[in-house]
Amino acid sequence: MKGSILSAVSAAALTFSGLASAAGIEEWKTRSVYQVMTDRYARTDGSTDHECEAHLFCGGTWKGLMNKLDYIQDMGFTAIQISPIVKNIEEHTAVGDAYHGYWVEDNYSLNDKFGTEKEFKDLVAELKKRDIFLMVDVVVNNMVQGFDNVIPPKIDYSRFNPFDDKKYFHPYCNVTDWEDTQNYQDCWLYPYGVALADLKTEDPAVVSELGNWVKELVSNYSIDGLRIDAAKHVNDEFLPKFVEAAGVFSWGEVLTGVTNDMCRYQTLGLLPGMPNYLEYYPLNEAFNGGSFTDVTKIKNEAATGCNDTFALGSFVENHDMPRFASRNQDLAIAKNAMAYILLNDGIPTVYQGQEQHFKGGETPFNREPLWESKYNTEAPLYVLTSKLNKVRNNAIKRDENYVDSKSEVLKADTNYLCQKKGSGDNVVVWCITNKSSQGGKDRISIAGFEAAEEVVEVLGCKHNQADVAGSVTIYFNKGEPKVYVSAAALKGTGLCPETVPDVEEEGDDSGAGVLGVSGGLLAAAVVGSAAMFLA
Ligand SMILES: *[C@@H]1O[C@H](CO)[C@@H](O)[C@H](O)[C@H]1NC(C)=O
Ligand SMILES: *[C@@H]1O[C@H](CO)[C@@H](O)[C@H](O)[C@H]1NC(C)=O
Ligand SMILES: *[C@@H]1O[C@H](CO)[C@@H](O)[C@H](O)[C@H]1NC(C)=O
Ligand SMILES: *[C@@H]1O[C@H](CO)[C@@H](O)[C@H](O)[C@H]1NC(C)=O
Ligand SMILES: *[C@@H]1O[C@H](CO)[C@@H](O)[C@H](O)[C@H]1NC(C)=O
């Protein structure tokens, strides 16, 4: 039943020659994505006092989202990824209602829980007006019905549109072996409360129907990109055909921390991009007792193993994983994680509520309604995110090659990660630390600029001058991240209209005076300010 790898490869060669030249992928790399869970983003009336149950509908709508686009745009995002938009089952199941949009019943009707077709089209028009890209989540692996937990599930196939017959589906079996491709692709996922009837995505009739469907969907609603849910659970050969039919940049969910398992989707030409689960795991560990060296190790593996790491989505939170702050509530730590996401290689992806330091754990508690925050635009992570997006958007505006320039790791150890991205006077040099808000003063010298270049640390609005080796001394305190750009790059951005000299802060002195020198970068040319600390 499964095609051979060979047929996947030849399908890839055909597909990607077309796709790579289409506008999609390169434009998407310049974007920064805010992930919206439609039911939890904003209600039509914009009210912020509505309480709801985590597993039921909360009442967010497309109109509510349209009315609150300033919140997203003022944070500097240039794309949104939203919940699936088509009609879902209406049953109340043992695992709740279909508020998330993943329990599709009819591909040819929009989900009226989120609004009317006119309201959706109004949202699309407003996004175009603001030049915000729209990415829509789509489900290709299965269709869903309520399930009373009696095996085998009783499915009324006639209720599905268009796959209204048993012949389009794999016979029931429960996924039990996550190492066996055949098992996790052909069997039914998570049978509990709902049955996820597994489509035969290798059946030519199914492939052709889904191709036509997605082509219409993209064109009817001017969709700019897709997230393909559970991409790992459909057969390889299906994916490039589906992506080609869609004709827009797509990233597929491939939930794995193993480099080869992830990268093969790009090297075989199955998918243009994926959310970067490879870095997700070590990044979380680095802030919770692990080391940044594990992040750079996997980054290097991916750089050689994947074809295009710049098309991977950087994230620390999404709607499937416990919130970053459910594990570590320290605000400084969350700031460092946010800085990584926005300044690293790849397409930054921030999940709604991350900028409000939401702390929900496992699903559905990681899906808090955003209105609980009152859309506070002065929240520290909101303010930080808007500055970081400004830095990135500005660097892209000044140099179109910025997104495709590979970051250089300047320092990586248990406490610090420093990277540099870009070239000439368009470099961004940043350091993150896992020291937390309890972290004391510390300083390290980092190279990466031109000799004697005037630089600005944009989060604290402090100026400094690189020495003749292009090094700058970075003063850490209380575990805050640091982000430096050339002073010349700031003009016209509105960032740091005024700056003060960058010197060590006054006050508490615990942990001061530790010296770190970026590996080998200072070489023989060490002089000036960097040399002061070598004593
Ligand atoms: C809708 O299309 C998706 C593929 O995009 C498929 O997985 C899903 O089962 C279809 N649902 C129905 C009800 O046809
Ligand atoms: C399906 O298999 C999983 C193990 O992968 C098991 O935990 C679950 O109880 C099974 N469910 C059914 C309905 O057989
Ligand atoms: C796209 O629009 C046409 C014309 O209104 C409609 O017939 C078709 O069902 C729509 N397709 C989808 C996938 O929404
Ligand atoms: C990915 O890169 C490898 C090695 O350079 C190349 O052989 C392969 O054709 C590329 N695949 C695609 C889909 O571009
Ligand atoms: C930072 O990393 C060090 C070294 O692994 C570890 O001892 C420390 O606990 C980490 N800090 C935090 C806040 O996780």
Coordinates of C-alpha atoms and ligand atoms in Angstrom, one line a residue:
M1 CA 0.0 0.0 0.0
K2 CA 2.8 2.4 0.8
G3 CA 4.7 3.7 -2.2
S4 CA 8.5 3.2 -2.2
I5 CA 10.9 6.0 -1.2
L6 CA 11.9 6.1 -4.9
S7 CA 8.5 7.1 -6.0
A8 CA 8.5 9.8 -3.2
V9 CA 11.7 11.1 -4.5
S10 CA 10.6 11.4 -8.1
A11 CA 7.4 13.0 -7.0
A12 CA 9.5 15.5 -5.0
A13 CA 11.8 16.4 -7.9
L14 CA 8.7 17.2 -10.0
T15 CA 6.9 19.2 -7.4
F16 CA 9.7 21.2 -5.8
S17 CA 11.1 22.5 -9.1
G18 CA 7.7 24.3 -9.4
L19 CA 7.3 25.2 -5.8
A20 CA 10.7 26.6 -5.1
S21 CA 10.2 29.3 -7.8
A22 CA 6.7 30.2 -6.6
A23 CA 6.7 33.4 -4.5
G24 CA 5.5 31.6 -1.4
I25 CA 8.6 30.2 0.4
E26 CA 10.9 33.2 0.2
E27 CA 8.2 35.6 1.1
W28 CA 7.2 33.5 4.1
K29 CA 10.8 33.5 5.4
T30 CA 10.5 37.3 5.8
R31 CA 7.4 37.0 7.9
S32 CA 6.9 36.6 11.6
V33 CA 3.9 34.5 12.6
Y34 CA 1.4 34.9 15.4
Q35 CA -0.6 31.8 16.0
V36 CA -4.3 32.4 16.8
M37 CA -6.7 29.8 18.2
T38 CA -9.9 31.4 16.8
D39 CA -12.2 30.3 19.6
R40 CA -9.9 31.8 22.2
Y41 CA -8.6 35.0 20.6
A42 CA -11.5 37.5 20.7
R43 CA -15.2 37.6 21.0
T44 CA -17.3 39.6 18.5
D45 CA -18.2 42.2 21.1
G46 CA -14.6 42.4 22.3
S47 CA -15.6 41.7 25.8
T48 CA -13.0 40.6 28.3
D49 CA -15.1 39.3 31.2
H50 CA -16.5 36.1 29.6
E51 CA -15.5 33.0 31.5
C52 CA -15.5 29.6 29.9
E53 CA -14.7 26.0 30.3
A54 CA -11.4 24.8 28.9
H55 CA -12.9 21.9 26.8
L56 CA -16.0 23.8 25.5
F57 CA -16.5 26.7 23.1
C58 CA -15.5 30.1 24.5
G59 CA -17.0 32.2 21.8
G60 CA -14.1 33.7 19.8
T61 CA -14.9 34.6 16.2
W62 CA -13.4 35.8 13.0
K63 CA -15.1 39.1 13.5
G64 CA -13.6 39.4 17.0
L65 CA -10.2 38.6 15.4
M66 CA -10.7 41.2 12.7
N67 CA -11.5 43.9 15.3
K68 CA -8.4 43.1 17.3
L69 CA -5.8 43.0 14.6
D70 CA -4.0 46.1 15.9
Y71 CA -3.0 44.1 18.9
I72 CA -1.1 41.7 16.6
Q73 CA 0.2 44.2 14.2
D74 CA 1.5 46.6 16.9
M75 CA 3.5 43.7 18.2
G76 CA 5.2 43.6 14.8
F77 CA 3.8 40.4 13.4
T78 CA 3.3 40.1 9.6
A79 CA 1.4 36.9 9.4
I80 CA -1.2 34.9 11.4
Q81 CA -1.8 31.2 11.5
I82 CA -5.4 30.4 12.5
S83 CA -7.5 27.4 13.5
P84 CA -9.1 25.2 10.8
I85 CA -12.0 27.1 9.2
V86 CA -14.3 24.3 8.0
K87 CA -17.4 22.9 9.6
N88 CA -16.8 20.5 12.6
I89 CA -18.9 18.0 14.4
E90 CA -21.4 19.5 16.8
E91 CA -21.6 16.6 19.3
H92 CA -20.6 17.0 22.9
T93 CA -18.0 14.3 23.4
A94 CA -16.3 12.8 26.4
V95 CA -13.3 14.9 25.5
G96 CA -15.3 18.1 25.0
D97 CA -16.5 20.1 22.0
A98 CA -14.8 21.0 18.7
Y99 CA -13.9 24.5 19.8
H100 CA -10.3 24.0 18.3
G101 CA -11.6 23.3 14.8
Y102 CA -9.8 20.0 14.2
W103 CA -12.9 17.7 14.1
V104 CA -13.9 18.3 10.6
E105 CA -17.2 17.0 9.3
D106 CA -17.7 19.0 6.1
N107 CA -14.9 20.5 4.0
Y108 CA -17.3 22.5 1.9
S109 CA -18.9 24.6 4.6
L110 CA -17.2 27.1 6.8
N111 CA -17.4 26.7 10.5
D112 CA -20.4 28.8 11.6
K113 CA -19.3 28.8 15.2
F114 CA -16.6 31.2 14.1
G115 CA -18.9 33.3 11.9
T116 CA -20.4 33.7 8.5
E117 CA -18.7 33.5 5.1
K118 CA -19.0 37.2 4.8
E119 CA -17.3 37.7 8.1
F120 CA -14.5 35.5 7.1
K121 CA -14.1 37.3 3.8
D122 CA -14.1 40.6 5.7
L123 CA -11.3 39.3 7.8
V124 CA -9.3 38.2 4.8
A125 CA -9.8 41.7 3.2
E126 CA -8.7 43.4 6.3
L127 CA -5.5 41.3 6.5
K128 CA -4.7 42.1 2.9
K129 CA -5.2 45.8 3.6
R130 CA -2.7 45.5 6.4
D131 CA -0.3 43.2 4.4
I132 CA -0.6 40.5 7.0
F133 CA -0.3 37.0 5.5
L134 CA -3.0 34.4 6.3
M135 CA -2.0 30.8 7.1
V136 CA -4.8 28.4 7.7
D137 CA -4.6 25.1 9.5
V138 CA -5.9 22.1 7.5
V139 CA -6.7 18.5 8.6
V140 CA -5.8 15.9 6.0
N141 CA -5.3 12.7 8.0
N142 CA -8.8 12.0 9.3
M143 CA -12.4 12.9 9.7
V144 CA -14.1 12.8 13.1
Q145 CA -17.2 11.5 14.8
G146 CA -18.2 11.1 18.4
F147 CA -17.3 7.7 19.9
D148 CA -18.8 5.9 22.8
N149 CA -15.5 4.0 23.4
V150 CA -17.0 0.7 22.2
I151 CA -14.6 -1.0 19.7
P152 CA -14.8 -0.9 16.8
P153 CA -16.2 2.6 16.5
K154 CA -19.6 2.9 14.9
I155 CA -19.2 5.5 12.2
D156 CA -22.0 6.9 10.0
Y157 CA -19.9 7.6 6.9
S158 CA -22.8 9.2 5.1
R159 CA -22.4 12.3 7.4
F160 CA -19.0 13.2 5.9
N161 CA -18.7 15.5 3.0
P162 CA -17.2 14.6 0.6
F163 CA -15.9 11.3 1.8
D164 CA -19.3 9.8 2.5
D165 CA -18.3 6.1 2.2
K166 CA -16.4 3.6 4.1
K167 CA -14.2 2.8 1.1
Y168 CA -12.3 6.0 1.5
F169 CA -11.0 5.0 4.9
H170 CA -8.5 2.6 6.4
P171 CA -10.3 -0.1 8.4
Y172 CA -10.2 0.5 12.2
C173 CA -7.1 -0.2 14.1
N174 CA -5.7 1.7 17.0
V175 CA -2.2 3.3 16.7
T176 CA -0.1 1.4 19.1
D177 CA 3.4 1.5 17.6
W178 CA 4.9 5.0 17.2
E179 CA 8.1 3.5 15.6
D180 CA 6.2 1.7 12.9
T181 CA 5.4 4.0 10.0
Q182 CA 2.6 1.7 8.6
N183 CA 1.0 1.5 12.0
Y184 CA 1.0 5.2 12.8
Q185 CA 0.0 6.3 9.3
D186 CA -2.8 3.8 8.6
C187 CA -4.3 3.2 12.0
W188 CA -6.6 5.7 13.8
L189 CA -5.1 8.2 16.2
Y190 CA -6.2 8.6 19.8
P191 CA -9.6 6.7 19.9
Y192 CA -11.1 8.1 23.0
G193 CA -14.2 10.3 23.1
V194 CA -13.9 10.9 19.4
A195 CA -13.0 8.5 16.6
L196 CA -10.5 9.9 14.1
A197 CA -11.4 7.9 11.0
D198 CA -8.2 7.6 9.0
L199 CA -8.5 8.6 5.4
K200 CA -6.8 6.5 2.7
T201 CA -4.6 9.3 1.5
E202 CA -2.9 6.8 -0.9
D203 CA -6.2 6.2 -2.8
P204 CA -6.1 8.2 -6.1
A205 CA -9.7 9.2 -5.7
V206 CA -8.9 10.7 -2.2
V207 CA -5.7 12.4 -3.5
S208 CA -7.6 14.0 -6.3
E209 CA -10.5 15.1 -4.3
L210 CA -8.3 16.7 -1.6
G211 CA -6.2 18.4 -4.2
N212 CA -9.2 19.9 -5.8
W213 CA -10.6 20.9 -2.4
V214 CA -7.5 22.6 -1.2
K215 CA -7.0 24.5 -4.5
E216 CA -10.6 25.8 -4.2
L217 CA -10.1 26.7 -0.5
V218 CA -7.0 28.7 -1.2
S219 CA -8.5 30.5 -4.1
N220 CA -11.9 31.1 -2.6
Y221 CA -10.4 32.7 0.5
S222 CA -7.0 34.1 -0.8
I223 CA -5.1 32.0 1.7
D224 CA -1.3 32.7 1.7
G225 CA -0.1 29.5 3.4
L226 CA -1.1 26.3 5.1
R227 CA -0.3 24.4 8.3
I228 CA -0.9 20.7 7.6
D229 CA -2.0 19.1 10.8
A230 CA -0.6 15.6 11.6
A231 CA 1.5 15.5 8.4
K232 CA 3.6 12.7 9.8
H233 CA 0.4 10.5 9.9
V234 CA -0.3 10.5 6.2
N235 CA 1.7 8.6 3.6
D236 CA 4.7 10.4 2.1
E237 CA 3.5 10.4 -1.5
F238 CA 0.4 12.3 -0.6
L239 CA 2.1 15.4 0.8
P240 CA 3.9 16.9 -2.2
K241 CA 0.8 16.4 -4.3
F242 CA -1.3 18.2 -1.8
V243 CA 1.2 21.0 -1.4
E244 CA 1.4 21.5 -5.1
A245 CA -2.3 21.5 -5.5
A246 CA -2.5 24.2 -2.8
G247 CA 0.1 26.3 -4.6
V248 CA 1.1 28.1 -1.5
F249 CA 3.8 27.7 1.2
S250 CA 2.9 25.0 3.6
W251 CA 4.4 23.7 6.7
G252 CA 3.5 20.3 8.1
E253 CA 3.3 19.1 11.7
V254 CA 6.0 16.5 12.1
L255 CA 6.3 15.9 15.8
T256 CA 9.8 14.5 16.3
G257 CA 13.0 15.5 18.0
V258 CA 15.1 13.3 15.7
T259 CA 16.9 15.2 13.1
N260 CA 16.7 12.6 10.3
D261 CA 13.0 11.9 10.9
M262 CA 12.3 15.6 10.5
C263 CA 14.7 16.6 7.8
R264 CA 13.7 13.8 5.4
Y265 CA 10.5 15.7 4.8
Q266 CA 12.6 18.4 3.1
T267 CA 15.3 16.3 1.6
L268 CA 12.7 14.1 -0.1
G269 CA 10.7 17.1 -1.2
L270 CA 7.6 16.1 0.8
L271 CA 7.1 19.5 2.5
P272 CA 8.7 22.9 2.1
G273 CA 8.7 23.6 5.9
M274 CA 7.9 22.3 9.3
P275 CA 7.5 23.8 12.8
N276 CA 11.0 23.3 14.3
Y277 CA 10.4 20.6 16.9
L278 CA 14.1 19.7 16.7
E279 CA 15.1 22.8 18.6
Y280 CA 12.0 23.0 20.7
Y281 CA 13.1 20.2 23.0
P282 CA 16.7 21.2 23.8
L283 CA 15.7 24.9 24.0
N284 CA 13.2 24.0 26.7
E285 CA 15.9 22.0 28.5
A286 CA 18.4 24.8 28.2
F287 CA 16.2 27.0 30.4
N288 CA 15.5 24.2 32.8
G289 CA 18.9 22.9 33.9
G290 CA 20.2 21.8 30.5
S291 CA 22.8 23.5 28.3
F292 CA 22.7 25.7 25.2
T293 CA 25.4 23.5 23.7
D294 CA 22.6 20.9 23.1
V295 CA 20.7 23.6 21.2
T296 CA 23.6 24.4 19.0
K297 CA 24.4 20.7 18.5
I298 CA 21.0 20.0 17.0
K299 CA 21.1 23.3 15.1
N300 CA 24.3 22.0 13.4
E301 CA 22.7 18.7 12.7
A302 CA 19.7 20.3 11.1
A303 CA 21.9 22.7 9.0
T304 CA 23.5 19.7 7.3
G305 CA 20.5 17.3 7.5
C306 CA 17.7 19.6 6.3
N307 CA 17.6 21.4 3.0
D308 CA 16.3 24.7 4.2
T309 CA 16.4 25.4 7.9
F310 CA 15.3 29.0 7.1
A311 CA 11.8 27.6 6.3
L312 CA 11.4 26.0 9.7
G313 CA 9.2 27.7 12.2
S314 CA 11.0 28.6 15.5
F315 CA 8.7 28.3 18.5
V316 CA 8.6 27.5 22.2
E317 CA 4.9 27.3 22.5
N318 CA 1.9 26.1 20.5
H319 CA -1.6 24.8 21.2
D320 CA -0.4 21.2 21.6
M321 CA 2.4 21.7 24.1
P322 CA 2.3 22.9 27.8
R323 CA 3.1 26.6 28.0
F324 CA 6.8 27.4 28.5
A325 CA 5.9 29.2 31.7
S326 CA 4.0 26.1 33.0
R327 CA 7.5 24.7 33.7
N328 CA 9.4 27.8 34.6
Q329 CA 7.5 30.9 35.7
D330 CA 10.5 33.2 35.8
L331 CA 9.8 36.3 33.6
A332 CA 13.5 36.8 32.6
I333 CA 13.7 33.2 31.4
A334 CA 10.6 33.8 29.2
K335 CA 12.1 36.9 27.8
N336 CA 15.2 35.0 26.8
A337 CA 13.1 32.3 25.1
M338 CA 11.2 34.9 23.2
A339 CA 14.4 36.6 22.0
Y340 CA 15.6 33.2 20.7
I341 CA 12.4 32.6 18.8
L342 CA 12.4 36.0 17.1
L343 CA 16.1 36.4 16.3
N344 CA 17.2 32.9 15.4
D345 CA 17.2 31.5 11.8
G346 CA 13.8 30.4 10.6
I347 CA 10.3 31.8 10.7
P348 CA 9.4 33.1 14.2
T349 CA 6.1 31.7 15.5
V350 CA 4.5 33.0 18.7
Y351 CA 1.4 31.4 20.1
Q352 CA -1.3 33.7 21.4
G353 CA -0.9 34.3 25.1
Q354 CA 2.9 33.7 25.1
E355 CA 3.3 37.4 25.1
Q356 CA 1.1 37.6 28.2
H357 CA 3.2 35.0 30.0
F358 CA 0.3 32.6 30.2
K359 CA 1.1 29.5 32.3
G360 CA -1.4 26.8 31.2
G361 CA -0.1 23.2 31.2
E362 CA -1.3 20.2 29.1
T363 CA -4.1 20.5 26.6
P364 CA -6.7 22.1 27.0
F365 CA -5.3 24.2 29.8
N366 CA -2.7 25.7 27.4
R367 CA -5.6 27.3 25.5
E368 CA -6.6 30.1 27.8
P369 CA -8.8 32.8 26.2
L370 CA -6.6 35.7 25.4
W371 CA -9.1 38.1 26.8
E372 CA -8.1 37.1 30.3
S373 CA -5.1 39.3 29.7
K374 CA -7.4 42.3 28.8
Y375 CA -5.1 42.5 25.7
N376 CA -2.5 44.3 27.8
T377 CA -0.2 46.0 25.4
E378 CA 2.1 47.0 28.3
A379 CA 2.8 43.5 29.5
P380 CA 6.6 43.0 29.5
L381 CA 6.7 40.2 27.0
Y382 CA 4.3 42.1 24.7
V383 CA 6.6 45.1 24.8
L384 CA 9.7 42.9 24.3
T385 CA 8.1 41.1 21.3
S386 CA 7.3 44.3 19.6
K387 CA 10.9 45.5 19.9
L388 CA 12.3 42.2 18.7
N389 CA 10.0 42.1 15.7
K390 CA 11.0 45.7 14.9
V391 CA 14.7 44.6 14.9
R392 CA 14.0 41.7 12.7
N393 CA 11.7 43.4 10.3
N394 CA 14.1 46.3 10.0
A395 CA 17.1 44.0 9.3
I396 CA 15.0 42.3 6.5
K397 CA 14.0 45.7 5.0
R398 CA 17.6 46.8 4.9
D399 CA 19.0 43.6 3.4
E400 CA 16.9 41.0 1.6
N401 CA 19.5 38.3 2.2
Y402 CA 19.2 38.7 6.0
V403 CA 16.7 35.8 6.3
D404 CA 18.9 33.4 4.3
S405 CA 22.1 34.3 6.1
K406 CA 23.1 31.6 8.5
S407 CA 23.6 32.7 12.1
E408 CA 27.0 32.3 13.6
V409 CA 27.2 31.0 17.1
L410 CA 29.6 33.3 19.0
K411 CA 29.2 31.5 22.4
A412 CA 27.3 28.5 23.7
D413 CA 27.6 27.0 27.1
T414 CA 25.4 26.1 30.1
N415 CA 24.6 29.7 30.9
Y416 CA 24.8 31.7 27.6
L417 CA 24.0 31.5 24.0
C418 CA 25.2 34.4 21.7
Q419 CA 24.6 34.5 18.0
K420 CA 25.2 36.9 15.1
K421 CA 23.0 37.1 12.0
G422 CA 23.4 39.3 9.0
S423 CA 26.3 41.1 7.5
G424 CA 28.0 44.5 7.2
D425 CA 26.3 47.2 9.2
N426 CA 23.1 45.1 9.2
V427 CA 24.2 42.5 11.8
V428 CA 22.1 41.6 14.9
V429 CA 24.2 40.3 17.7
W430 CA 22.2 38.8 20.6
C431 CA 22.9 36.9 23.8
I432 CA 20.4 35.0 25.9
T433 CA 21.0 33.5 29.3
N434 CA 19.3 30.9 31.5
K435 CA 20.3 32.7 34.7
S436 CA 16.8 33.9 35.5
S437 CA 15.8 37.1 37.3
Q438 CA 17.8 35.8 40.3
G439 CA 21.0 36.0 38.2
G440 CA 23.6 38.5 39.4
K441 CA 25.9 40.8 37.4
D442 CA 28.1 39.3 34.8
R443 CA 29.9 40.5 31.7
I444 CA 31.2 38.9 28.6
S445 CA 33.0 40.2 25.6
I446 CA 31.6 39.3 22.3
A447 CA 33.0 40.0 18.8
G448 CA 30.8 40.4 15.8
F449 CA 30.9 44.0 14.8
E450 CA 33.2 46.1 12.6
A451 CA 36.1 47.8 14.3
A452 CA 35.1 50.9 16.2
E453 CA 31.5 50.5 15.2
E454 CA 28.9 52.5 17.1
V455 CA 26.3 50.0 18.5
V456 CA 23.1 50.1 20.5
E457 CA 21.7 47.6 22.9
V458 CA 18.0 48.0 21.9
L459 CA 16.3 46.5 24.9
G460 CA 17.9 48.9 27.3
C461 CA 18.6 51.7 24.7
K462 CA 22.3 51.9 25.6
H463 CA 25.1 52.8 23.3
N464 CA 28.7 51.5 23.1
Q465 CA 31.5 51.4 20.7
A466 CA 33.2 48.2 19.4
D467 CA 36.9 47.9 19.9
V468 CA 39.4 47.4 17.1
A469 CA 38.6 43.7 17.1
G470 CA 34.9 44.4 16.7
S471 CA 34.2 43.3 20.3
V472 CA 31.7 44.8 22.7
T473 CA 31.4 44.1 26.4
I474 CA 28.0 42.9 27.4
Y475 CA 26.8 43.6 30.9
F476 CA 24.3 41.2 32.2
N477 CA 22.1 41.6 35.2
K478 CA 19.0 39.8 36.5
G479 CA 19.1 37.3 33.6
E480 CA 17.9 39.8 30.9
P481 CA 18.7 39.1 27.2
K482 CA 20.8 41.5 25.2
V483 CA 20.3 42.6 21.6
Y484 CA 22.8 44.8 19.7
V485 CA 22.5 46.4 16.3
S486 CA 24.7 49.0 14.6
A487 CA 23.6 52.6 15.5
A488 CA 23.4 53.3 11.8
A489 CA 20.7 50.6 11.4
L490 CA 18.3 52.3 13.9
K491 CA 17.5 55.4 12.0
G492 CA 13.8 55.6 11.1
T493 CA 12.8 52.6 13.2
G494 CA 11.5 54.5 16.2
L495 CA 13.6 52.2 18.4
C496 CA 15.7 53.9 21.0
P497 CA 15.4 57.6 20.0
E498 CA 17.6 58.3 23.0
T499 CA 20.4 56.2 24.4
V500 CA 22.7 56.3 27.4
P501 CA 26.2 54.9 27.7
D502 CA 26.4 51.1 28.2
V503 CA 28.1 50.6 31.5
E504 CA 27.8 48.1 34.3
E505 CA 24.6 48.8 36.3
E506 CA 24.9 50.1 39.9
G507 CA 23.6 48.1 42.8
D508 CA 23.6 44.5 43.9
D509 CA 26.9 42.9 43.0
S510 CA 26.4 39.2 43.5
G511 CA 28.2 37.2 40.8
A512 CA 30.0 40.1 39.2
G513 CA 33.3 40.0 37.4
V514 CA 33.0 36.7 35.7
L515 CA 34.8 36.7 32.4
G516 CA 33.8 34.9 29.3
V517 CA 35.6 35.3 26.0
S518 CA 33.9 34.3 22.8
G519 CA 35.7 31.2 21.5
G520 CA 38.8 32.1 19.5
L521 CA 37.2 35.3 18.2
L522 CA 39.4 37.8 19.9
A523 CA 42.6 36.1 18.7
A524 CA 45.7 38.3 18.8
A525 CA 44.0 41.6 18.2
V526 CA 42.6 41.9 21.7
V527 CA 43.1 45.4 22.8
G528 CA 41.1 48.3 24.4
S529 CA 38.0 47.6 26.4
A530 CA 38.1 43.8 26.0
A531 CA 41.7 43.7 27.3
M532 CA 40.6 45.4 30.5
F533 CA 38.9 42.3 31.7
L534 CA 41.7 39.9 31.0
A535 CA 43.4 40.6 34.3
Ligands
LIG1 C1 -11.5 17.4 4.4 O1 -10.3 17.4 3.7 C2 -9.2 16.9 4.5 C3 -8.0 17.0 3.7 O2 -7.6 18.3 3.6 C4 -9.5 15.5 5.0 O3 -8.5 15.0 5.9 C5 -10.7 15.5 5.7 O4 -11.0 14.2 6.1 C6 -11.8 16.0 4.8 N1 -13.0 16.0 5.5 C7 -14.1 15.7 5.0 C8 -15.3 15.7 5.9 O5 -14.2 15.5 3.8
LIG2 C1 -5.1 2.5 21.9 O1 -3.7 2.3 22.1 C2 -3.2 3.0 23.2 C3 -1.7 2.7 23.2 O2 -1.1 3.2 22.1 C4 -3.9 2.6 24.5 O3 -3.4 3.4 25.5 C5 -5.4 2.9 24.3 O4 -6.1 2.5 25.4 C6 -5.9 2.2 23.1 N1 -7.3 2.6 22.9 C7 -8.2 1.8 22.4 C8 -9.6 2.3 22.3 O5 -8.0 0.6 22.1
LIG3 C1 -15.3 27.7 -3.5 O1 -16.3 28.5 -4.0 C2 -17.2 27.9 -5.0 C3 -18.1 29.0 -5.6 O2 -18.8 29.6 -4.6 C4 -18.0 26.8 -4.2 O3 -18.8 26.2 -5.2 C5 -17.0 25.8 -3.7 O4 -17.7 24.8 -2.9 C6 -16.0 26.5 -2.8 N1 -15.0 25.6 -2.3 C7 -14.6 25.5 -1.1 C8 -13.5 24.4 -0.8 O5 -14.9 26.2 -0.2
LIG4 C1 18.1 18.6 -0.8 O1 19.5 18.6 -0.8 C2 20.1 17.4 -1.3 C3 21.6 17.6 -1.1 O2 22.0 18.8 -1.5 C4 19.7 17.3 -2.7 O3 20.3 16.1 -3.2 C5 18.2 17.2 -2.9 O4 17.8 17.1 -4.2 C6 17.6 18.4 -2.2 N1 16.1 18.1 -2.2 C7 15.3 19.0 -2.6 C8 13.9 18.6 -2.5 O5 15.6 20.2 -2.9
LIG5 C1 21.3 27.3 33.9 O1 22.2 26.3 33.6 C2 23.0 25.9 34.6 C3 23.9 24.8 34.1 O2 23.3 23.7 33.5 C4 22.1 25.3 35.7 O3 22.9 24.9 36.8 C5 21.1 26.3 36.1 O4 20.2 25.7 37.0 C6 20.3 26.8 34.9 N1 19.5 27.9 35.4 C7 18.2 27.8 35.3 C8 17.4 28.9 35.9 O5 17.6 26.8 34.8

